[in-house]
Coordinates of C-alpha atoms in Angstrom, one line a residue:
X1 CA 202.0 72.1 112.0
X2 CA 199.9 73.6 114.7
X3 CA 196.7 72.5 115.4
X4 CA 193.9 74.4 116.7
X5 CA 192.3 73.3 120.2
X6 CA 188.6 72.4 120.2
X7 CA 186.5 74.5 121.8
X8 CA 185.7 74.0 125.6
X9 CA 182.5 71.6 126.4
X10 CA 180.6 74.6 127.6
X11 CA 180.7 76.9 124.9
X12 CA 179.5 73.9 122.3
X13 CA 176.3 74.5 120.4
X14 CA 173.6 72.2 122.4
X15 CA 171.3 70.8 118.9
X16 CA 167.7 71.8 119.8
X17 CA 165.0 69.0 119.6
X18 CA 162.8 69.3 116.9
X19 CA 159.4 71.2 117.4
X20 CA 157.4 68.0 115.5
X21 CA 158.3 64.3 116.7
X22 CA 157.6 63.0 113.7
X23 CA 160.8 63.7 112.3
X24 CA 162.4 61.1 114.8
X25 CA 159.9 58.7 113.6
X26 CA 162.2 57.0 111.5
X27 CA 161.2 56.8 108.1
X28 CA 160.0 52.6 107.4
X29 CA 158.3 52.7 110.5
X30 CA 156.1 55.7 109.1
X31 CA 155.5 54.4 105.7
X32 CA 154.3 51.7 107.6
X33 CA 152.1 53.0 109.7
X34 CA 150.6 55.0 106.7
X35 CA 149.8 51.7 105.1
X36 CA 148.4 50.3 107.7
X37 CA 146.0 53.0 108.6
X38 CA 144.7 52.7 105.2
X39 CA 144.2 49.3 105.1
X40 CA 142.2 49.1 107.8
X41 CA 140.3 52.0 106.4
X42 CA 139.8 50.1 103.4
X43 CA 138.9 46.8 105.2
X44 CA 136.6 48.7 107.4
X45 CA 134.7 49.7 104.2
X46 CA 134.6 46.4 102.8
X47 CA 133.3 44.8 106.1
X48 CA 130.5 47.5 105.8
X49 CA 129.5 46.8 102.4
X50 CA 129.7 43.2 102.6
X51 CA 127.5 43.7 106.5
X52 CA 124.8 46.1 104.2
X53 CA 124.8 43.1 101.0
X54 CA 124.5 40.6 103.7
X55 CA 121.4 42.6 105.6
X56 CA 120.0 43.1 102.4
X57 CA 120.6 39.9 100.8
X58 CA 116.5 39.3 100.3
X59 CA 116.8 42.2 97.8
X60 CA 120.2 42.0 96.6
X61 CA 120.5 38.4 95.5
X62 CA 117.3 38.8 93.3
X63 CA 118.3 41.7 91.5
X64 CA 121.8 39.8 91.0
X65 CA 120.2 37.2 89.6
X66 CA 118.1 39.5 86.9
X67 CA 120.8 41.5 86.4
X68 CA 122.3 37.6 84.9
X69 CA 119.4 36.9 83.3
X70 CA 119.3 40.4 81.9
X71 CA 123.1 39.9 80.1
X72 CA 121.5 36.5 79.2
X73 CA 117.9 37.9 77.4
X74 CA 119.3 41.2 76.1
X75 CA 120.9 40.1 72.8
X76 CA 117.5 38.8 71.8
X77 CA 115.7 41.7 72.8
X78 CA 118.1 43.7 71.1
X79 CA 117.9 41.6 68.1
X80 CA 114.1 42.0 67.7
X81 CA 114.2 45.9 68.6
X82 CA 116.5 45.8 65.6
X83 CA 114.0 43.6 63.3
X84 CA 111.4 46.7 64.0
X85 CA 109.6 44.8 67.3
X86 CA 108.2 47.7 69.9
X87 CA 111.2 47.2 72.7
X88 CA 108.2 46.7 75.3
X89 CA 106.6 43.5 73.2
X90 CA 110.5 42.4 72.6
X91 CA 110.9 42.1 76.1
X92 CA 107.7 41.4 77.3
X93 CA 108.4 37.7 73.7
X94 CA 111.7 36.9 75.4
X95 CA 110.7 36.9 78.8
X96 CA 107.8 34.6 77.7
X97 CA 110.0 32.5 75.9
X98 CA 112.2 32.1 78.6
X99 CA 109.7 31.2 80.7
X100 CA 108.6 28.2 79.1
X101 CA 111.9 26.6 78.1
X102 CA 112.9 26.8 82.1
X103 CA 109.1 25.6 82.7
X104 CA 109.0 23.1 80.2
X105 CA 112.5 21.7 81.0
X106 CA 111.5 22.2 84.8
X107 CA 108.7 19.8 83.6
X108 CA 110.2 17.4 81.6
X109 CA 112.7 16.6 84.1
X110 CA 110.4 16.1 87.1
X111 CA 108.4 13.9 84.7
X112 CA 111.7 11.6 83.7
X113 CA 112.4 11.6 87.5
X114 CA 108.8 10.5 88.7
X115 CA 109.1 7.5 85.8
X116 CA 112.7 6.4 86.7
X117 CA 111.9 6.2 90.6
X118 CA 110.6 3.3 90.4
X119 CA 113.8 1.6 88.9
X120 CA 116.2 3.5 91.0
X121 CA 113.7 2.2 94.1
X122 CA 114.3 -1.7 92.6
X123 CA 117.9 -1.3 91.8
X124 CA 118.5 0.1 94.6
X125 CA 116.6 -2.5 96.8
X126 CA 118.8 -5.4 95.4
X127 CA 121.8 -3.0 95.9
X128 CA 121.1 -3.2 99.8
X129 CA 120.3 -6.9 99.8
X130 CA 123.9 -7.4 97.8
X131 CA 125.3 -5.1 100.3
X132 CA 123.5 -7.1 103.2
X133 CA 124.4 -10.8 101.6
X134 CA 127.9 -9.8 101.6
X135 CA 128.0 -8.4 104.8
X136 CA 127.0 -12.3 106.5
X137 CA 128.7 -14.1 104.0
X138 CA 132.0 -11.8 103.0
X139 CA 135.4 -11.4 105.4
X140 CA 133.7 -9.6 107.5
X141 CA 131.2 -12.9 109.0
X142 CA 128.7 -10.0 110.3
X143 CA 126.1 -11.5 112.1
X144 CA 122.4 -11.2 111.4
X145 CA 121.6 -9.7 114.5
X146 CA 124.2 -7.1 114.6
X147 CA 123.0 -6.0 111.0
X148 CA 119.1 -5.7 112.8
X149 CA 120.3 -3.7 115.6
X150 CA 122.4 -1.2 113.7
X151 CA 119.0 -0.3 111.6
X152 CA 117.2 -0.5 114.6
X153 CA 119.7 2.2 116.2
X154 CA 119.1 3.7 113.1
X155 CA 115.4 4.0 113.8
X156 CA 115.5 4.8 117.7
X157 CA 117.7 7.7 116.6
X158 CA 115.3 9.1 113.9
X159 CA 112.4 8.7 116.6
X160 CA 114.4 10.9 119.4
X161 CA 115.1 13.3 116.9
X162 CA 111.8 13.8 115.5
X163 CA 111.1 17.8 116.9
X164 CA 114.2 18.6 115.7
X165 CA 113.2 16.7 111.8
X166 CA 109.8 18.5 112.0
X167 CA 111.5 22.0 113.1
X168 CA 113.9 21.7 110.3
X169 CA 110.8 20.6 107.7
X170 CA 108.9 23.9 109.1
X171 CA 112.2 25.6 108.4
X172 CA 112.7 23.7 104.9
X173 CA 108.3 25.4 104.3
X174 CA 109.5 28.7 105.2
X175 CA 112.5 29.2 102.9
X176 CA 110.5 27.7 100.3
X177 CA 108.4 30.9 100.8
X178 CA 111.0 33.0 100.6
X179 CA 112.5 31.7 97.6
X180 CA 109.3 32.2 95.9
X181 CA 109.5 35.7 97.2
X182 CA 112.4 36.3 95.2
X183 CA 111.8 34.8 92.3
X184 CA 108.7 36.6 91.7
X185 CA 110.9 39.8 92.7
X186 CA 113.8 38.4 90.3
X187 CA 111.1 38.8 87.6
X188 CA 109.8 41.9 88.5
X189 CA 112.9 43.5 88.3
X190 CA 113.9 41.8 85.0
X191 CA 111.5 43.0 82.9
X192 CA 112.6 46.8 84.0
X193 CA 116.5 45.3 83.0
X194 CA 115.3 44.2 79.8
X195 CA 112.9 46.7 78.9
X196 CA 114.9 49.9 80.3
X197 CA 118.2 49.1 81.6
X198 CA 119.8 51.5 79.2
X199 CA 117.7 54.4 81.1
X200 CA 118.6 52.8 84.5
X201 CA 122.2 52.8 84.0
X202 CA 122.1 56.6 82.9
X203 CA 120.2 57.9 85.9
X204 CA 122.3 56.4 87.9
X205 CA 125.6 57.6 86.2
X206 CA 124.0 61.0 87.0
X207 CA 125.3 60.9 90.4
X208 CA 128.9 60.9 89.0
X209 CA 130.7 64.2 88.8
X210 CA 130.7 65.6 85.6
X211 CA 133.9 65.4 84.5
X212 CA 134.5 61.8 85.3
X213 CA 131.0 60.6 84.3
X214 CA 132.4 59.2 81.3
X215 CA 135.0 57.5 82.2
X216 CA 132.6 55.7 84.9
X217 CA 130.0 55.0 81.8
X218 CA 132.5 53.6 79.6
X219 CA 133.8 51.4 82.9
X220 CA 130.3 50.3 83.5
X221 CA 129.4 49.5 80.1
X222 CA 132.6 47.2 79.3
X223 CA 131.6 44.9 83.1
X224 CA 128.4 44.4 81.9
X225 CA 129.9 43.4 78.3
X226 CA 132.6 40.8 80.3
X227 CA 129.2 40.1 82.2
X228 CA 127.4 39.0 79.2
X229 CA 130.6 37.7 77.9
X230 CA 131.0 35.2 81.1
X231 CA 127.0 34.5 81.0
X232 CA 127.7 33.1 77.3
X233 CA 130.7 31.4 78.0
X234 CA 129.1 30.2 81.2
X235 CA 125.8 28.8 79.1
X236 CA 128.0 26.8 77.1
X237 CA 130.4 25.2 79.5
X238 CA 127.7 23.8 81.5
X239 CA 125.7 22.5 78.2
X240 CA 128.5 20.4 77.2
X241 CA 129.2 19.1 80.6
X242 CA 125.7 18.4 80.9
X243 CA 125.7 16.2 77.2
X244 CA 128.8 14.4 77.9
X245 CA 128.2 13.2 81.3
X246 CA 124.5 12.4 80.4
X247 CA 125.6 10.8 77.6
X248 CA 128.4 8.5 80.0
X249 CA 125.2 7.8 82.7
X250 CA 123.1 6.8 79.5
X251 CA 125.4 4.2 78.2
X252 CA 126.3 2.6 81.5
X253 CA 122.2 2.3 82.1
X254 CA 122.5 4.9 85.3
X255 CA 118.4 5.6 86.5
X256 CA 117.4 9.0 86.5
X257 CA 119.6 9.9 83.7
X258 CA 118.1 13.3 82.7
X259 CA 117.3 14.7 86.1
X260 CA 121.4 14.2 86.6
X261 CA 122.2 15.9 83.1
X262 CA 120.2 18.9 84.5
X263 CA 121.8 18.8 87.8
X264 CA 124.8 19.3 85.9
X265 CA 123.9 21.3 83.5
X266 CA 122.4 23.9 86.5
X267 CA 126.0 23.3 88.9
X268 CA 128.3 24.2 86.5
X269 CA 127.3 27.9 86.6
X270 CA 129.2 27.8 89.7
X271 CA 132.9 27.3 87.8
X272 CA 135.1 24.3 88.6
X273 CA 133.3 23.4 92.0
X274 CA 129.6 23.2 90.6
X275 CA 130.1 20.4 88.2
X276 CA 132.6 18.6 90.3
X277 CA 130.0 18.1 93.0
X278 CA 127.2 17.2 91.0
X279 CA 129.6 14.6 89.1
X280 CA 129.8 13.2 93.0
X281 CA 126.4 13.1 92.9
X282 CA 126.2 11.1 89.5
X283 CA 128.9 8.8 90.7
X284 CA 126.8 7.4 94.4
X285 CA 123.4 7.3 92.9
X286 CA 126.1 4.7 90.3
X287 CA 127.4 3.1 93.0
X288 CA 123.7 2.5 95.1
X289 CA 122.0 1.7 92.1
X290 CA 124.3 -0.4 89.5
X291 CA 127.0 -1.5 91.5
X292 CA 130.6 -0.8 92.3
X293 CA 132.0 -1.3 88.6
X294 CA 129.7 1.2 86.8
X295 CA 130.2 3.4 89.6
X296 CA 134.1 3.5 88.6
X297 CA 133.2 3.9 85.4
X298 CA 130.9 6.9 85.6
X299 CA 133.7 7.9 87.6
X300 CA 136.3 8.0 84.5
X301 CA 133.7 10.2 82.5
X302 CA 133.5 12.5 84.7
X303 CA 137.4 13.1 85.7
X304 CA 137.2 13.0 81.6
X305 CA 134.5 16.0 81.3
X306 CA 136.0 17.9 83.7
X307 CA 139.4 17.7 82.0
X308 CA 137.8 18.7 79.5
X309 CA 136.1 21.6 80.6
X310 CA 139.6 22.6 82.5
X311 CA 142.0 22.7 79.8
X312 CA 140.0 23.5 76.8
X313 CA 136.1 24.6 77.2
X314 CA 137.5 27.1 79.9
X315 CA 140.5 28.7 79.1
X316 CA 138.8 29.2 75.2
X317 CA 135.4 30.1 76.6
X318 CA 135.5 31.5 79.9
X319 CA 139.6 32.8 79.5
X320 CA 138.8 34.9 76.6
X321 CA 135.4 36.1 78.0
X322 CA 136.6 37.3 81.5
X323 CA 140.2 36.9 81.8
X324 CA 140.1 35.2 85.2
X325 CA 143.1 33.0 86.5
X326 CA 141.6 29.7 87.9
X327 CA 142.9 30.3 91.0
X328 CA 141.3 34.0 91.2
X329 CA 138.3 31.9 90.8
X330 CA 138.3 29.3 93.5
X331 CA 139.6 32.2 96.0
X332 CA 136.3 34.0 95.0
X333 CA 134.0 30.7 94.9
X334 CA 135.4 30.1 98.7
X335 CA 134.8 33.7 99.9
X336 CA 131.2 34.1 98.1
X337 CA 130.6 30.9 99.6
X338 CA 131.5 31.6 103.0
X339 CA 129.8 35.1 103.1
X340 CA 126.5 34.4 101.2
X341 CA 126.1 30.8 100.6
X342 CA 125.0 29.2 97.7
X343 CA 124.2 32.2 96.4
X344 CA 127.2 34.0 96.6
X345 CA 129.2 31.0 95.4
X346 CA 126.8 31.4 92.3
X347 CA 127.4 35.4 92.0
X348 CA 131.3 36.0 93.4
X349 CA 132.5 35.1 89.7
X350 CA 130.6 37.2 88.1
X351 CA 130.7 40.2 90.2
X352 CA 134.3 39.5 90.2
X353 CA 134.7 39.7 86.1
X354 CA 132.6 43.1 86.1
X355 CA 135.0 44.5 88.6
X356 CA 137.8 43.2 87.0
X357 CA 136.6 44.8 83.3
X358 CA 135.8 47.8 85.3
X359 CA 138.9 48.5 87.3
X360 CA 141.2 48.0 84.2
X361 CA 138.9 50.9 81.8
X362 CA 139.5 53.2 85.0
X363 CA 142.9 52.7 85.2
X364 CA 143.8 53.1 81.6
X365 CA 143.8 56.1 80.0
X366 CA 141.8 55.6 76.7
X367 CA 138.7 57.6 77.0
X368 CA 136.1 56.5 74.0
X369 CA 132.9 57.2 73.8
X370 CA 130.1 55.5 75.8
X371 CA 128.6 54.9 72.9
X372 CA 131.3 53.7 71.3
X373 CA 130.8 50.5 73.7
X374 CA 128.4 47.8 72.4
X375 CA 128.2 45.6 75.2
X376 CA 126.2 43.2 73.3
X377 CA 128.3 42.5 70.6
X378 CA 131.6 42.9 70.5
X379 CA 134.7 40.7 72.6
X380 CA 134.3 42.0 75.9
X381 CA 137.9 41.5 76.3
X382 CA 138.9 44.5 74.0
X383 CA 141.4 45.8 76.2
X384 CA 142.1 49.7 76.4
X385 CA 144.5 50.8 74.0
X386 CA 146.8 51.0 77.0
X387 CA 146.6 47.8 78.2
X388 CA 146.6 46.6 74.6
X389 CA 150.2 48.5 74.3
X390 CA 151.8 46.9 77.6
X391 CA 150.9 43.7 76.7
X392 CA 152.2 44.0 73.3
X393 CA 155.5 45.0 74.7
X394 CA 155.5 41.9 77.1
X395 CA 154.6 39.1 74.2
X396 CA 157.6 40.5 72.3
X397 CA 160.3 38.1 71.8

C-alpha cells in the first residue's frame, strides 16, 4: 500500500488566534472568577447595609425593639378588636397594661434588692473575714502585712485612676440619656405597630413591582408569623429558666433571690448565651455570700436548667417556632454581638428567623393569598406546599 506524503510545512494552514481572549481563558478559571466577582459584590452590599444599620443604630435598634414588642402585644390587641373593642382603645389597654406589669415588676424587684442588701452586705462581710482568716492561718501562712498592702495597692490604684473613673461615670450619665431617648422612641413607634402595622406593611409593599407584590406580602407576613412564633417561644423559655433557678437560689438561702430570677428571666431572651451568663452571675454572688459549698450547688441547678432548656424547652419551643439549628444560632449571637453589641446579640436571632421564614416562601413556589396568612395564629412553621413535599420525600423510609 502506498501512502500519501504530507503536505510541505509551508503550504499548512497557520490556525488563526481567536478575535476574543476569553476563549483561552480556560473554563474553571472563569467560573471562578464569575463567582468571585459576585461575592464581593454581594459582600460589598452587606458591608453597606450593616455600615447604614450601624450609623443608624439610635433609630434602628428602637424600632427593632417595638417591632418585638409589637409580635409580643398584637395577639391581645387582636383579641379585643375581635371582642368589639375600637382598635385605637385596644392598643392604646395593652400598651397600658404592659406598662405596668414591666413597671410594677421593675418595682418589685428594686424593692426586694434594696431589702436584701443589707444581708448580702453582712454575708458578704463575714465571707471576706473567712477569706482573710484563711489566708494567715491556711497553707498559704500570708502575712498580715502583705494582706494590708495588697488593699492598700488596691486603693493607690483607684486614687490614680480617678479622671479616668469620673470620665467613665460622665460617660455611664450620658448613655443613660440616650437610652431613655430610645425608649421613649421605642414607644412612640409601638403604638403606630400596634395600632396600624397592617397599613404600614401595605404601603410599604407598594414599592414592590406588581407582579411580584404578592409573593413579597405572603414572605413578609409568614417572618413576622416565625417572629411572633420565636417571641412566644422566647417568653416562655426564659420564664421557666427564671422559676427553676430562682427556685434553686431560694432553697440554698442565696440573698437577692428575685432580682437574680429577673436577671435571668431578662438574659435568656438572648438564646443559649443569655442565661448561661446570668447563671455565672447567680453562681459568684453564691460563692461571696454563702460560701464555696452552696456555690457548687447553685452550680448543679444551673448546668441542670440549662440542660433543660437545651434538650427539651428549646428544640420543642423554639425548634418548632423558628426552625433554627443551634449552631445557626451561636454563629448569629457572635456576629450580632460583634457588630452591634448587646443589642444586636439581643436582635441577630430574631432578624435571623424572619429571614429565614422569608427566604424559604420566596423560594418556593406556592403562591397563597396574603390574606390567607394569619400571622397571629397559626404555626409559623407551616412550610410551603413545596417544602412540605421535599421533606416528605426525605422522612420516607
Amino acid at each position: 500500500m502506498t501512502s500519501e506524503n504530507p503536505p510541505p510545512r509551508a503550504n499548512r494552514r497557520r490556525r488563526t488566534p481567536p478575535a476574543d481572549v476569553t476563549e483561552l481563558v480556560p473554563t474553571g478559571l472563569r467560573v471562578s472568577a464569575a463567582l468571585a466577582w459576585r461575592f464581593l459584590v454581594i459582600i460589598a452590599a452587606l458591608y453597606v447595609l450593616i455600615w447604614l444599620a450601624g450609623y443608624f443604630s439610635h433609630l434602628m435598634v428602637p424600632i427593632a425593639i417595638a417591632l418585638l414588642l409589637a409580635a409580643l402585644m398584637a395577639p391581645g390587641v387582636e383579641r379585643l378588636v375581635k371582642w368589639g373593642v375600637p382598635r385605637g382603645l385596644s392598643a392604646m389597654l395593652v400598651m397600658v397594661a404592659g406598662i405596668a406589669v414591666v413597671g410594677g415588676l421593675l418595682t418589685f424587684v428594686i424593692i426586694q434588692f434594696i431589702d436584701g442588701l443589707p444581708q448580702l452586705q453582712q454575708q458578704v462581710s463575714d465571707s471576706l473575714t473567712q477569706i482573710k482568716a484563711w489566708l494567715k492561718d491556711g497553707p498559704l501562712h500570708i502575712r498580715q502585712e502583705q494582706i494590708t498592702n495588697f488593699l492598700n495597692n488596691i486603693i493607690d490604684t483607684i486614687q490614680k485612676n480617678q479622671s479616668a473613673i469620673t470620665q467613665g461615670a460622665i460617660t455611664t450619665a450620658a448613655t443613660i440619656g440616650e437610652i431613655l431617648t430610645g425608649l421613649l422612641l421605642t414607644v412612640f413607634v409601638l403604638i403606630f405597630f400596634l395600632y396600624d402595622g397592617a397599613g404600614i406593611w401595605r404601603f410599604l409593599t407598594r414599592g414592590v413591582p406588581a407582579r411580584v407584590r404578592d409573593r413579597v406580602d405572603v414572605a413578609g407576613r409568614r417572618g413576622f408569623g416565625a417572629l411572633v412564633s420565636y417571641v412566644r417561644a422566647t417568653a416562655a423559655v426564659a420564664l421557666v429558666d427564671a422559676v427553676g433557678i430562682g427556685i434553686g437560689l431560694a432553697v440554698v438561702g442565696v440573698p437577692l433571690v428575685i432580682p437574680l430570677a429577673a436577671l435571668v428571666f431578662l438574659s435568656a431572651f438572648v438564646p443559649i448565651i443569655g442565661a448561661v451568663l446570668a447563671g455565672t452571675v447567680a453562681v459568684l454572688i453564691t460563692l461571696v455570700a454563702n460560701g464555696f459549698i452552696q456555690a457548687l450547688i447553685v452550680l448543679a441547678i444551673v448546668i441542670a436548667v440549662m440542660q433543660l432548656e437545651g434538650h427539651v424547652l428549646q428544640p420543642w419551643l423554639l425548634g418548632r417556632a423558628v426552625r433554627l439549628h443551634p449552631l445557626a444560632v451561636v454563629f448569629a449571637i457572635a456576629a450580632g454581638l460583634i457588630a452591634a453589641g448587646i443589642a444586636g446579640a439581643l436582635l441577630s436571632v430574631p432578624l435571623l428567623a424572619v429571614l429565614n421564614a422569608g427566604v424559604k416562601s420566596l423560594v418556593h413556589g406556592d403562591e397563597p393569598e396574603p390574606e390567607d396568612i394569619d400571622v397571629l395564629h397559626q404555626d409559623a412553621t407551616d412550610l410551603p406546599d413545596g417544602e412540605k413535599e421535599t421533606k416528605a420525600r426525605w422522612e420516607q423510609p
